[in-house]
Coordinates of C-alpha atoms and ligand atoms in Angstrom, one line a residue:
X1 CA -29.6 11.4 103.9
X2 CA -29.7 8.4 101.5
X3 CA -27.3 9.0 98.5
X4 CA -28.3 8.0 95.1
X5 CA -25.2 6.0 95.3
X6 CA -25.7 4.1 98.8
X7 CA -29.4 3.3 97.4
X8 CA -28.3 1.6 94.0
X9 CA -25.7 0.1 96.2
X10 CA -28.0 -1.6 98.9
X11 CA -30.7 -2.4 96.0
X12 CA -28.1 -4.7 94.4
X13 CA -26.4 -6.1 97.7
X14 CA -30.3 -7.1 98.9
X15 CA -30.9 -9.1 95.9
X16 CA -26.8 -10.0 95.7
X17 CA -27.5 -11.7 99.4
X18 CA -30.5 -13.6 97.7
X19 CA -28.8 -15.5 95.3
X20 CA -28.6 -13.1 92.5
X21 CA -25.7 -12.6 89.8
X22 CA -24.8 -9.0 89.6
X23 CA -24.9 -7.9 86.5
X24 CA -23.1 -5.1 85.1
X25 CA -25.5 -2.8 83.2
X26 CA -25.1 -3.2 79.4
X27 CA -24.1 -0.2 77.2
X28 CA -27.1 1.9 75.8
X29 CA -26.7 0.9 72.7
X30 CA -27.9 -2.6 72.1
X31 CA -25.6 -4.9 71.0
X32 CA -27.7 -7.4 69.7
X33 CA -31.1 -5.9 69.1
X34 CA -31.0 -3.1 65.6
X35 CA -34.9 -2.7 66.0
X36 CA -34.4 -1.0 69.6
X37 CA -32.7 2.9 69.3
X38 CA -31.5 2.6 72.8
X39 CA -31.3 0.5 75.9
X40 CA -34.9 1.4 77.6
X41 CA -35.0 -1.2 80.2
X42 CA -32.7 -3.3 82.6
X43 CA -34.2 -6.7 80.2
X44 CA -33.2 -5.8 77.2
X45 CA -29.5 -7.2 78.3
X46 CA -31.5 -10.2 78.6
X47 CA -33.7 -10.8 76.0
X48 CA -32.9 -13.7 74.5
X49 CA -32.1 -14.9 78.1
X50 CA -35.7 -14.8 78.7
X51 CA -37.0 -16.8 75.1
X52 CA -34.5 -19.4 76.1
X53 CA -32.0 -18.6 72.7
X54 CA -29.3 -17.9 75.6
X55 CA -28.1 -19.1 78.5
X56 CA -26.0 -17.8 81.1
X57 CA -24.7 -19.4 84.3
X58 CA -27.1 -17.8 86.6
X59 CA -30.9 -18.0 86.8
X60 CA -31.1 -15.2 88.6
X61 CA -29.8 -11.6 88.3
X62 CA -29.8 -8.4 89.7
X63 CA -28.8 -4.7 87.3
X64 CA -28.5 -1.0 87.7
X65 CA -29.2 -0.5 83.9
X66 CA -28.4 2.5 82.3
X67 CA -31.3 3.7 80.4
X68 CA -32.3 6.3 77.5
X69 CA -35.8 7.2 76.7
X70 CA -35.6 10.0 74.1
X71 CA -36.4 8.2 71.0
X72 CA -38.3 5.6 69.3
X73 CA -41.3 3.4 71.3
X74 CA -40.3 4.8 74.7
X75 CA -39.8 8.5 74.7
X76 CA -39.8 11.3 77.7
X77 CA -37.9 14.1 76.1
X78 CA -41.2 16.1 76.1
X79 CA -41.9 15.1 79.5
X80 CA -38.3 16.4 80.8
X81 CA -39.2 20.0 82.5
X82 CA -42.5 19.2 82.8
X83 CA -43.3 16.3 85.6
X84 CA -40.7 15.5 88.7
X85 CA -40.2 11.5 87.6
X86 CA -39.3 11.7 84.1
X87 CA -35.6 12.1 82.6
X88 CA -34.3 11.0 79.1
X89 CA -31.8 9.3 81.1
X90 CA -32.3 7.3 84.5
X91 CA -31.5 4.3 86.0
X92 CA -33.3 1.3 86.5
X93 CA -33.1 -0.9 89.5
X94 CA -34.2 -4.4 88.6
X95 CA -34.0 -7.7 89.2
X96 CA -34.7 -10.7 87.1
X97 CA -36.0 -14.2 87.3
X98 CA -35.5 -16.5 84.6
X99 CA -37.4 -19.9 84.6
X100 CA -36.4 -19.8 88.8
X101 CA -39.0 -18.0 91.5
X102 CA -42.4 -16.5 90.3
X103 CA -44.8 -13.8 90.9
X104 CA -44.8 -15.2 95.0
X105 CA -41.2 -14.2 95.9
X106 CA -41.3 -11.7 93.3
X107 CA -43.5 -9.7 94.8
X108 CA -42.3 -10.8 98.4
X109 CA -38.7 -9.2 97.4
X110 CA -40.3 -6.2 96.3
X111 CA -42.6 -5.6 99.3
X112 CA -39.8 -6.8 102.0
X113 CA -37.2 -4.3 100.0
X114 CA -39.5 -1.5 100.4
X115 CA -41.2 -2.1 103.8
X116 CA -38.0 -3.5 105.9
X117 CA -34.8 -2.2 104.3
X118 CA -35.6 1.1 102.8
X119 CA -38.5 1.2 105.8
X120 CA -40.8 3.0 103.8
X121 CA -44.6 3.4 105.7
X122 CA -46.9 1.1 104.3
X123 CA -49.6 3.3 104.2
X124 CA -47.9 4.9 101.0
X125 CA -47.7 2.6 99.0
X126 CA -50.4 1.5 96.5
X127 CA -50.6 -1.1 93.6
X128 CA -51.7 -1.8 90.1
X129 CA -52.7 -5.3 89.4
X130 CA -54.1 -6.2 85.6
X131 CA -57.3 -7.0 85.7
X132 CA -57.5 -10.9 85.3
X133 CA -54.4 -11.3 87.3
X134 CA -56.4 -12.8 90.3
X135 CA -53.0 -14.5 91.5
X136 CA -51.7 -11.4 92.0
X137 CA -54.0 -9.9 93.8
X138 CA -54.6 -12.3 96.3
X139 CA -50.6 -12.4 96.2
X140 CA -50.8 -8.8 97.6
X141 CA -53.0 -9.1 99.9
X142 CA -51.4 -11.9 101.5
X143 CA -47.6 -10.9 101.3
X144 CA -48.1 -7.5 102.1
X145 CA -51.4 -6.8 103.8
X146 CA -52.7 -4.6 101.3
X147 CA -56.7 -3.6 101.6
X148 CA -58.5 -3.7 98.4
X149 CA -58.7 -0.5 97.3
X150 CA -55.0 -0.3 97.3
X151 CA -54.7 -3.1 95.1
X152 CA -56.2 -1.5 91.4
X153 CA -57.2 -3.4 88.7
X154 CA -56.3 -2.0 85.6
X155 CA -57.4 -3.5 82.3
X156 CA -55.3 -1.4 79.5
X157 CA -52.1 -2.6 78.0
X158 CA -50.3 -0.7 80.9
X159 CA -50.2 -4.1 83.0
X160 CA -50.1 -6.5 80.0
X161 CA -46.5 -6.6 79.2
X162 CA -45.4 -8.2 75.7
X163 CA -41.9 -7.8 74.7
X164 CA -43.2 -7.8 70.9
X165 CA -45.9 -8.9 68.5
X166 CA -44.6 -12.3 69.4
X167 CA -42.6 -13.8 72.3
X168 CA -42.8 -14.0 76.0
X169 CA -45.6 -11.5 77.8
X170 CA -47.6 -11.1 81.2
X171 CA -49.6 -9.7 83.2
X172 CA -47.7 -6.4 85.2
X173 CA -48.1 -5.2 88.5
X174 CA -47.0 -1.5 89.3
X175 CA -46.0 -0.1 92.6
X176 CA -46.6 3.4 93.0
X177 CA -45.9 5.6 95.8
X178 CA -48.6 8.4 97.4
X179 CA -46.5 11.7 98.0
X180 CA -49.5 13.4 99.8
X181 CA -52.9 15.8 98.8
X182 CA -50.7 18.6 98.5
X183 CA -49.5 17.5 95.3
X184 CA -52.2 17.1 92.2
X185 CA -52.8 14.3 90.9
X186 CA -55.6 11.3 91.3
X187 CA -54.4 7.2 92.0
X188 CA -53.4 5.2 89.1
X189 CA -56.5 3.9 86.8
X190 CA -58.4 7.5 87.9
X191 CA -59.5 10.2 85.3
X192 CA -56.5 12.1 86.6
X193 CA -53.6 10.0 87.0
X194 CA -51.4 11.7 84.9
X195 CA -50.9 14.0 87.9
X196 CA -47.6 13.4 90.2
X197 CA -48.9 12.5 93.7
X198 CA -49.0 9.1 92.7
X199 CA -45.8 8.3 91.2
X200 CA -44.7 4.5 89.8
X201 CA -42.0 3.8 91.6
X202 CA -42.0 0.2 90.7
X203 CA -43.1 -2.1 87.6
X204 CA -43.1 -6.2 88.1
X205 CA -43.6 -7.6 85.3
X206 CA -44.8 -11.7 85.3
X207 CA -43.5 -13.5 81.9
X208 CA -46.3 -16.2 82.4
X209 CA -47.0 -16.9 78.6
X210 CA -46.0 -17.3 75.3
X211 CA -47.6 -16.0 71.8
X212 CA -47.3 -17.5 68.7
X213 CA -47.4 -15.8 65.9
X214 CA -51.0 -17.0 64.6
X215 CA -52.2 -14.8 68.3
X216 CA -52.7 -17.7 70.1
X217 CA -51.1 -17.4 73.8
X218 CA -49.6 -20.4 75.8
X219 CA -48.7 -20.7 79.3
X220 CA -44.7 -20.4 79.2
X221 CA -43.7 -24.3 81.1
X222 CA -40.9 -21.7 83.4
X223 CA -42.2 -18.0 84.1
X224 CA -39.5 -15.8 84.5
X225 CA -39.8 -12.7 86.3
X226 CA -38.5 -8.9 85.1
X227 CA -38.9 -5.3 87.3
X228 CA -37.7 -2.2 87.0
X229 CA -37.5 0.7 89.4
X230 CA -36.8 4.0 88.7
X231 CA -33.5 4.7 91.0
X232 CA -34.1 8.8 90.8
X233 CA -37.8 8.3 91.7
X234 CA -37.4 6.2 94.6
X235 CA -33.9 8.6 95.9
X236 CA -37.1 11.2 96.0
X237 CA -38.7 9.4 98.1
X238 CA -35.6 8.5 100.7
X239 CA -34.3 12.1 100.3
X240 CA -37.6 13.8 101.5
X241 CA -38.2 15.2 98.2
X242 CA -41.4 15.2 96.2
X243 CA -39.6 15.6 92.6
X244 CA -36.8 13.8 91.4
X245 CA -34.8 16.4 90.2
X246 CA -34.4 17.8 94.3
X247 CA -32.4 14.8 95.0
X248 CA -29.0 14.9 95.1
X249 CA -28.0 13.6 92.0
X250 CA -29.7 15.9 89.5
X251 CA -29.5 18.6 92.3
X252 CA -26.0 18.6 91.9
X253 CA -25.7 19.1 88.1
X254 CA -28.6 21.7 88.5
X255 CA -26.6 23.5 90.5
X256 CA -23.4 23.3 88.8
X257 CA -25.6 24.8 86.3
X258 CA -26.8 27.6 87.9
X259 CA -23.3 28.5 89.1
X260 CA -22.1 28.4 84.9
X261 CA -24.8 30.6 84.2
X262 CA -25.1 33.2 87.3
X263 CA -29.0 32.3 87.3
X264 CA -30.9 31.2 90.6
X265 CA -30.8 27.2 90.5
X266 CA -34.8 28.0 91.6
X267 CA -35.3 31.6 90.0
X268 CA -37.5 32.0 86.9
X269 CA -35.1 29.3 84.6
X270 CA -35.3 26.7 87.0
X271 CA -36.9 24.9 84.3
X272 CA -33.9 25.2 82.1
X273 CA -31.7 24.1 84.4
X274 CA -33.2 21.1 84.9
X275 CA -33.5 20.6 81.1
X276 CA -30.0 20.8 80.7
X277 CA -29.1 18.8 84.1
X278 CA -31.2 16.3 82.0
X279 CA -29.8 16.5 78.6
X280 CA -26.3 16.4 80.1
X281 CA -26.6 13.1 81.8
X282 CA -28.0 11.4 78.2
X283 CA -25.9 13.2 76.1
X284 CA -22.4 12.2 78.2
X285 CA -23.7 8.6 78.4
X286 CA -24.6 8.3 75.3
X287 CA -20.8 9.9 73.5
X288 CA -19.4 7.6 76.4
X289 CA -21.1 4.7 75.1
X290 CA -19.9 5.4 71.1
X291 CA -23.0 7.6 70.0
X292 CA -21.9 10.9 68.2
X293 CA -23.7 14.0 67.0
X294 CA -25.1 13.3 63.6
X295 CA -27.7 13.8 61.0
X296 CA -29.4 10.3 61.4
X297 CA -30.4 7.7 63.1
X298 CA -29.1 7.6 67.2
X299 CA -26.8 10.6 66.5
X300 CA -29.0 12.4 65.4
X301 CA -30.9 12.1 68.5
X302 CA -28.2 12.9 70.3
X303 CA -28.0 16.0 68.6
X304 CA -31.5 16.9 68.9
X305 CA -31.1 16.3 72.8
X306 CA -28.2 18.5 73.0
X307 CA -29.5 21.0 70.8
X308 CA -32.6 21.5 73.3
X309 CA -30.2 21.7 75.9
X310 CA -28.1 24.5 74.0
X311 CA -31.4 26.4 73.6
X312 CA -32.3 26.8 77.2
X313 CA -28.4 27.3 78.1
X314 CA -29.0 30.5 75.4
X315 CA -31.7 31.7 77.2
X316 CA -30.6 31.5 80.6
X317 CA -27.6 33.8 78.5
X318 CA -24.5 31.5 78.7
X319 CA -22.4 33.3 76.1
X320 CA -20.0 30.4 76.0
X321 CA -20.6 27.0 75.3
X322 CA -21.9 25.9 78.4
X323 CA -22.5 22.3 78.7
X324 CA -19.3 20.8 78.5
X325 CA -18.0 22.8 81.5
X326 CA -20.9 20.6 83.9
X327 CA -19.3 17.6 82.8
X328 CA -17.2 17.1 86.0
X329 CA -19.9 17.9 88.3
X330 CA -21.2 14.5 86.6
X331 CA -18.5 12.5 86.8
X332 CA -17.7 13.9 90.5
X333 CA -21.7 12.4 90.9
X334 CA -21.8 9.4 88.8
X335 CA -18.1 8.4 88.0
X336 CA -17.7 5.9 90.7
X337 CA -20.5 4.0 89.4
X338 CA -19.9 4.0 85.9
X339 CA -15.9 4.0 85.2
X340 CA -16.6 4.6 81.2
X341 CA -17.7 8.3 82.2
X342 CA -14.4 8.9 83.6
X343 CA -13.0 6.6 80.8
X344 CA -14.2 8.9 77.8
X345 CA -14.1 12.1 80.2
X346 CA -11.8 14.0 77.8
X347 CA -13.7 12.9 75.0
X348 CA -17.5 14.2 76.3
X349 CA -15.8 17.4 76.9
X350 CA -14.3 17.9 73.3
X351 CA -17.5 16.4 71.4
X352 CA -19.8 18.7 73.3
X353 CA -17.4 22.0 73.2
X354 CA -17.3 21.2 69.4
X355 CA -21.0 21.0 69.1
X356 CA -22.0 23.9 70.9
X357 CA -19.8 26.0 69.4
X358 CA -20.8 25.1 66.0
X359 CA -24.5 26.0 66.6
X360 CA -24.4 29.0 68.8
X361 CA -24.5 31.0 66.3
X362 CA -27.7 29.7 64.2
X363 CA -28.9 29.1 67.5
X364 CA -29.0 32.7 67.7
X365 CA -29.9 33.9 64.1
X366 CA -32.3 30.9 63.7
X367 CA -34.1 31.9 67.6
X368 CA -34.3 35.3 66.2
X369 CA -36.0 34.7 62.9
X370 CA -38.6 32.2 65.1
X371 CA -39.3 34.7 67.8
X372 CA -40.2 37.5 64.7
X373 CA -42.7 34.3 63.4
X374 CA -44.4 33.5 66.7
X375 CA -44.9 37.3 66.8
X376 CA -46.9 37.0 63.9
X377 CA -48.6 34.3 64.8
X378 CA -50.5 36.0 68.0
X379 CA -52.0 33.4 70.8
X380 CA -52.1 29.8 70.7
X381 CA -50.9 30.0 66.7
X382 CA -49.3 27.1 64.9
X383 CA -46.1 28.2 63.0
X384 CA -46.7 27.5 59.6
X385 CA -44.5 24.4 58.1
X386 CA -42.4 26.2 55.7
X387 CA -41.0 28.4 58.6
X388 CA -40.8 25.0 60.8
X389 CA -38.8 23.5 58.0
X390 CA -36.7 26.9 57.0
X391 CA -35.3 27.0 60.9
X392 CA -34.3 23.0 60.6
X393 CA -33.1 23.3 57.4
X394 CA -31.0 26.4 57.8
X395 CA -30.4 27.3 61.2
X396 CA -30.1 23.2 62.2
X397 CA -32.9 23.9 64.0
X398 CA -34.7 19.9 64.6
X399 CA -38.7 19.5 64.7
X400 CA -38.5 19.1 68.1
X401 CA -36.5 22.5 69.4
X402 CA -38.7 24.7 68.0
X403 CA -42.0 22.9 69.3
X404 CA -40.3 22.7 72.7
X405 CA -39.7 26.5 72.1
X406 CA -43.1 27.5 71.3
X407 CA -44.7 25.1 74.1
X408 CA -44.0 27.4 76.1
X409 CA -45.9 30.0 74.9
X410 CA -48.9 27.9 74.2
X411 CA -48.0 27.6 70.6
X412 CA -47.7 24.4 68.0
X413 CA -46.4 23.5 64.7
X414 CA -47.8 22.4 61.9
X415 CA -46.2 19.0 61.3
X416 CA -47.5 17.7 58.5
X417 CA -46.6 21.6 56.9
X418 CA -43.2 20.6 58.1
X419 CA -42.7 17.2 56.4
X420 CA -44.4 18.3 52.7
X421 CA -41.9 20.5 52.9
X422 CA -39.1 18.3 53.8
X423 CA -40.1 15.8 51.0
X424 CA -40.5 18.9 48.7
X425 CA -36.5 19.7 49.5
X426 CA -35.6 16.5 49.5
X427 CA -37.0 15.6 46.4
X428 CA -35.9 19.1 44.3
X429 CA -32.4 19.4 46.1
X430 CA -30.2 16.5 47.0
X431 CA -27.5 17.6 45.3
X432 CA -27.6 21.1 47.4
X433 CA -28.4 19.1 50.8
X434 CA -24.9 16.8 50.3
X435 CA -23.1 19.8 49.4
X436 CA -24.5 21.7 52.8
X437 CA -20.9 21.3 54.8
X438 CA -22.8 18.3 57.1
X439 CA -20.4 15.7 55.6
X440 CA -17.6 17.4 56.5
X441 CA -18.2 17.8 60.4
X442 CA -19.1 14.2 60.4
X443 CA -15.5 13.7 59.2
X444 CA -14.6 15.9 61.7
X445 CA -16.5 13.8 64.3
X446 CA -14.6 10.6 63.8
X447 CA -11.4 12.1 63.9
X448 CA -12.0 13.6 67.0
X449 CA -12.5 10.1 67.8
X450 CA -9.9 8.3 66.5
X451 CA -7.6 11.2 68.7
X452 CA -9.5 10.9 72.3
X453 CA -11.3 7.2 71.5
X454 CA -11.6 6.4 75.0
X455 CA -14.8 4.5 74.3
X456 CA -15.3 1.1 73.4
X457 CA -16.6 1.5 70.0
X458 CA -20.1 0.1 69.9
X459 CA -21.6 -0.4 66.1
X460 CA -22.8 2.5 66.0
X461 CA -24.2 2.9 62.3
X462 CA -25.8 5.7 60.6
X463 CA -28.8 3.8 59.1
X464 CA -32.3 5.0 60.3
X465 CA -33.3 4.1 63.6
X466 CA -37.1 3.0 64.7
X467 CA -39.3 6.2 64.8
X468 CA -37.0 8.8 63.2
X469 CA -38.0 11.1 60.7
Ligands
ATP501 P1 -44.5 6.2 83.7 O1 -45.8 5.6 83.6 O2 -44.3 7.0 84.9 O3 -44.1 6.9 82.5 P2 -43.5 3.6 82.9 O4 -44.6 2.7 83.2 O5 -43.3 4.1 81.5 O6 -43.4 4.9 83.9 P3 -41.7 1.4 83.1 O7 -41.5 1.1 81.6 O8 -42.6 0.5 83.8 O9 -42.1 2.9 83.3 O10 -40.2 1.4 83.8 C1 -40.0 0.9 85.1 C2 -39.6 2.0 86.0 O11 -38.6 2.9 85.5 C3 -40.8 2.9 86.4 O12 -41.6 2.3 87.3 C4 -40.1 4.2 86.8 O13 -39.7 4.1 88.2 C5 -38.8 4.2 86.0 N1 -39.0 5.1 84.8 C6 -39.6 4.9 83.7 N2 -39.5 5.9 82.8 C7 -38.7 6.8 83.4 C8 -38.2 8.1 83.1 N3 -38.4 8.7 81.9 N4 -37.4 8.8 84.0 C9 -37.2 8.3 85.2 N5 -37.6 7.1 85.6 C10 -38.4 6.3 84.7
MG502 MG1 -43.6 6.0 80.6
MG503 MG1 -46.5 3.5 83.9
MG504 MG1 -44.6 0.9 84.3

């Protein structure tokens, strides 16, 4: 079998032999970029690489970014349990092109890549083109033999790529992967592609033009080239596996899990385990890379993410905090690759020990008080927003934990019940809020720090990030 490690590994080395920089993958907080919450893509290292404000001694370079999609424009954390291809953390493959080769040898990387190295069949792959992209097109057609009707033309802003309202932007093309008509799921631009038999392996994205702030767009005089593939979606795929959490990677952690809990890695809470297999991987990156639990801001995603995490641990009956005790089944996994795991090793452990153990037992009060209210509520009921608000408010319960815990019994939450209320408390109580023992942890939080700081400390600053509440 393939490992996770040998395909990263070989990825880089292919593009490494043709004349690419490797890059190290930056940390996921952005250094230079406050509108962004986390690092979502392997360009965001290169950003200003690509408008030409920096420049850097290659023209060509090749990542395994560490990425985090659980918060602001990007964000999977509802998807995590619910398809096989998306995590809150993953890895991105990619490899970059800035002012050098085009869409041609972009595309001819890709294809020879897929089709001679990793000797995948031909006849699986598909691939989205955007719809006036004819140059692509005939580009696949030519390079890799593709028929027509495996080259889609999709007109949405799904292959228009724009890194913002202004700036550089393209056309995309998307390389998807057909795991068979067992599986459900139509081909991308279909009524039901949403499905998982046809899973994006692959996204090239062409920087051909630039727009101007008065809308108008202008052929850029050097296209650079950006693509990102999904490393635990294409291990699937070389490990035999349909779903991404069956490769060995995730497999590992889920079954690290099961063993801390006593349940079946694929009994009735294999769902949990993968939600926490999940939420471990983000939540050890992110304390490695400087993020801490909090009430705001990136922390306080954090916390939301490991909060989920603690639920489903709770109800697969861990009577111990249980996530900190998986951490060396990660860094056993994912160590070698990235030393700052086994760099702020001691500190994961303690931040996570801490933060479990201070909510188990709201987690518990607060889970009992919800379950009484969903009684109420009988089928497919939304939970008023008062009781929404009540379980944040005192049991630390966030928005987000208590729709992922009524999800699953076809239930919903009245949001905009949740946030009068919130402004109501907010505007009647600040002095009670301040007073409600949160400042101290957060003291409690950076002294832990200052003790185990194993981390390089990356600006981490409690302002509100894009999209919070
Ligand atoms: P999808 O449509 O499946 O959500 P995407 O179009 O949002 O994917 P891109 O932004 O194009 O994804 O990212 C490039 C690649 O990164 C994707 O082709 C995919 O392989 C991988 N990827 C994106 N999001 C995730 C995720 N949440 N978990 C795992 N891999 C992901
Ligand atoms: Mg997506
Ligand atoms: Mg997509
Ligand atoms: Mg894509």
């Amino acid at each position: 079998m393939t490992s996770s490690n040998d395909i990263r590994a070989t990825f880089l080395d292919y593009f490494a032999r043709n004349g690419h920089a490797v890059v190290e993958s930056s940390p996921l907080v952005p250094r230079n970029d406050p509108t962004l919450m986390f690092t979502n893509s392997g360009m965001v290292q290169f950003k200003n690489v690509f408008t030409g404000q920096e420049k850097r001694p290659y023209s060509r370079a090749t990542t395994a970014q560490k990425c985090v999609r659980a918060g602001g424009k990007h964000n999977d954390l509802d998807n995590v349990g619910y398809t096989a291809r998306h995590h809150t953390f993953f890895e991105m493959l990619g490899n970059f092109s800035f002012g050098d080769y085009f869409k041609d040898q972009a595309i001819t990387h890709a294809w020879t890549l897929l089709t001679k190295d990793f000797a995948l069949p031909k006849d699986k792959l598909l691939v989205t083109v955007y719809s006036e992209d004819e140059d692509a097109a005939a580009l696949w057609r030519k390079i890799a033999g593709l028929p027509d009707e495996r080259i889609i033309r999709i007109s949405t802003s799904d292959n228009f790529w724009r890194m913002g309202d202004t700036g550089p932007c393209g056309p995309c093309s998307e390389i998807f992967y057909d795991h068979g008509p067992s599986i459900p799921g139509g081909p991308p631009g279909s009524p039901d592609e949403d499905g998982d038999r046809f899973i994006e392996i692959w996204n090239l994205v062409f920087m051909q033009f630039l727009e101007e702030p008065a809308g108008t767009r202008n052929p850029l005089p050097r296209p650079s080239i950006d693509t990102g593939m999904g490393l635990e979606r294409f291990a699937a795929i070389l490990q035999g596996k349909h779903d991404n959490y069956d490769t060995d990677t995730l497999r590992a952690l889920i079954l690290a899990s099961a063993e801390a809990t006593g349940q079946d890695a694929d009994g009735p809470f294999r769902i949990s385990h993968r939600v926490v297999a999940d939420h471990l991987r983000s939540g050890a990156f992110l304390i490695a890379d400087g993020v801490l639990p909090s009430n705001e801001g990136r922390g306080y995603v954090l916390r939301r993410i490991l909060r989920r995490a603690m639920r489903h641990a709770q109800m697969m009956g861990a009577k111990d905090a249980l996530l900190y005790r998986l951490v060396p089944a990660l860094v056993r996994q994912m160590g070698a690759a990235y030393p700052e795991l086994v760099r702020a090793e001691a500190l994961i452990i303690e931040t996570l020990k801490l933060e479990e153990n201070r909510f188990r037992s709201l987690l518990e009060r607060g889970l009992g008080l919800l379950a009484e209210e969903s009684e109420k509520l009988g089928e497919k009921g939304t939970l008023p927003g008062e009781v929404a608000f009540r379980l944040y408010d005192t049991y630390g319960f966030p928005l987000d934990l208590t729709q992922d815990a009524l999800r699953g019994e076809g239930k919903s939450v009245d949001v905009a019940g949740f946030e009068s209320a919130m402004a109501e408390q907010r505007k009647r109580a600040r002095a009670a809020w301040a007073g409600s023992g949160e400042a101290a942890t957060e003291t409690l939080w950076f002294d832990l720090k200052e003790k185990l700081g194993a981390t390089e400390f990356l600006g981490y600053s409690t302002e509100k990030a894009e999209g919070e509440i």
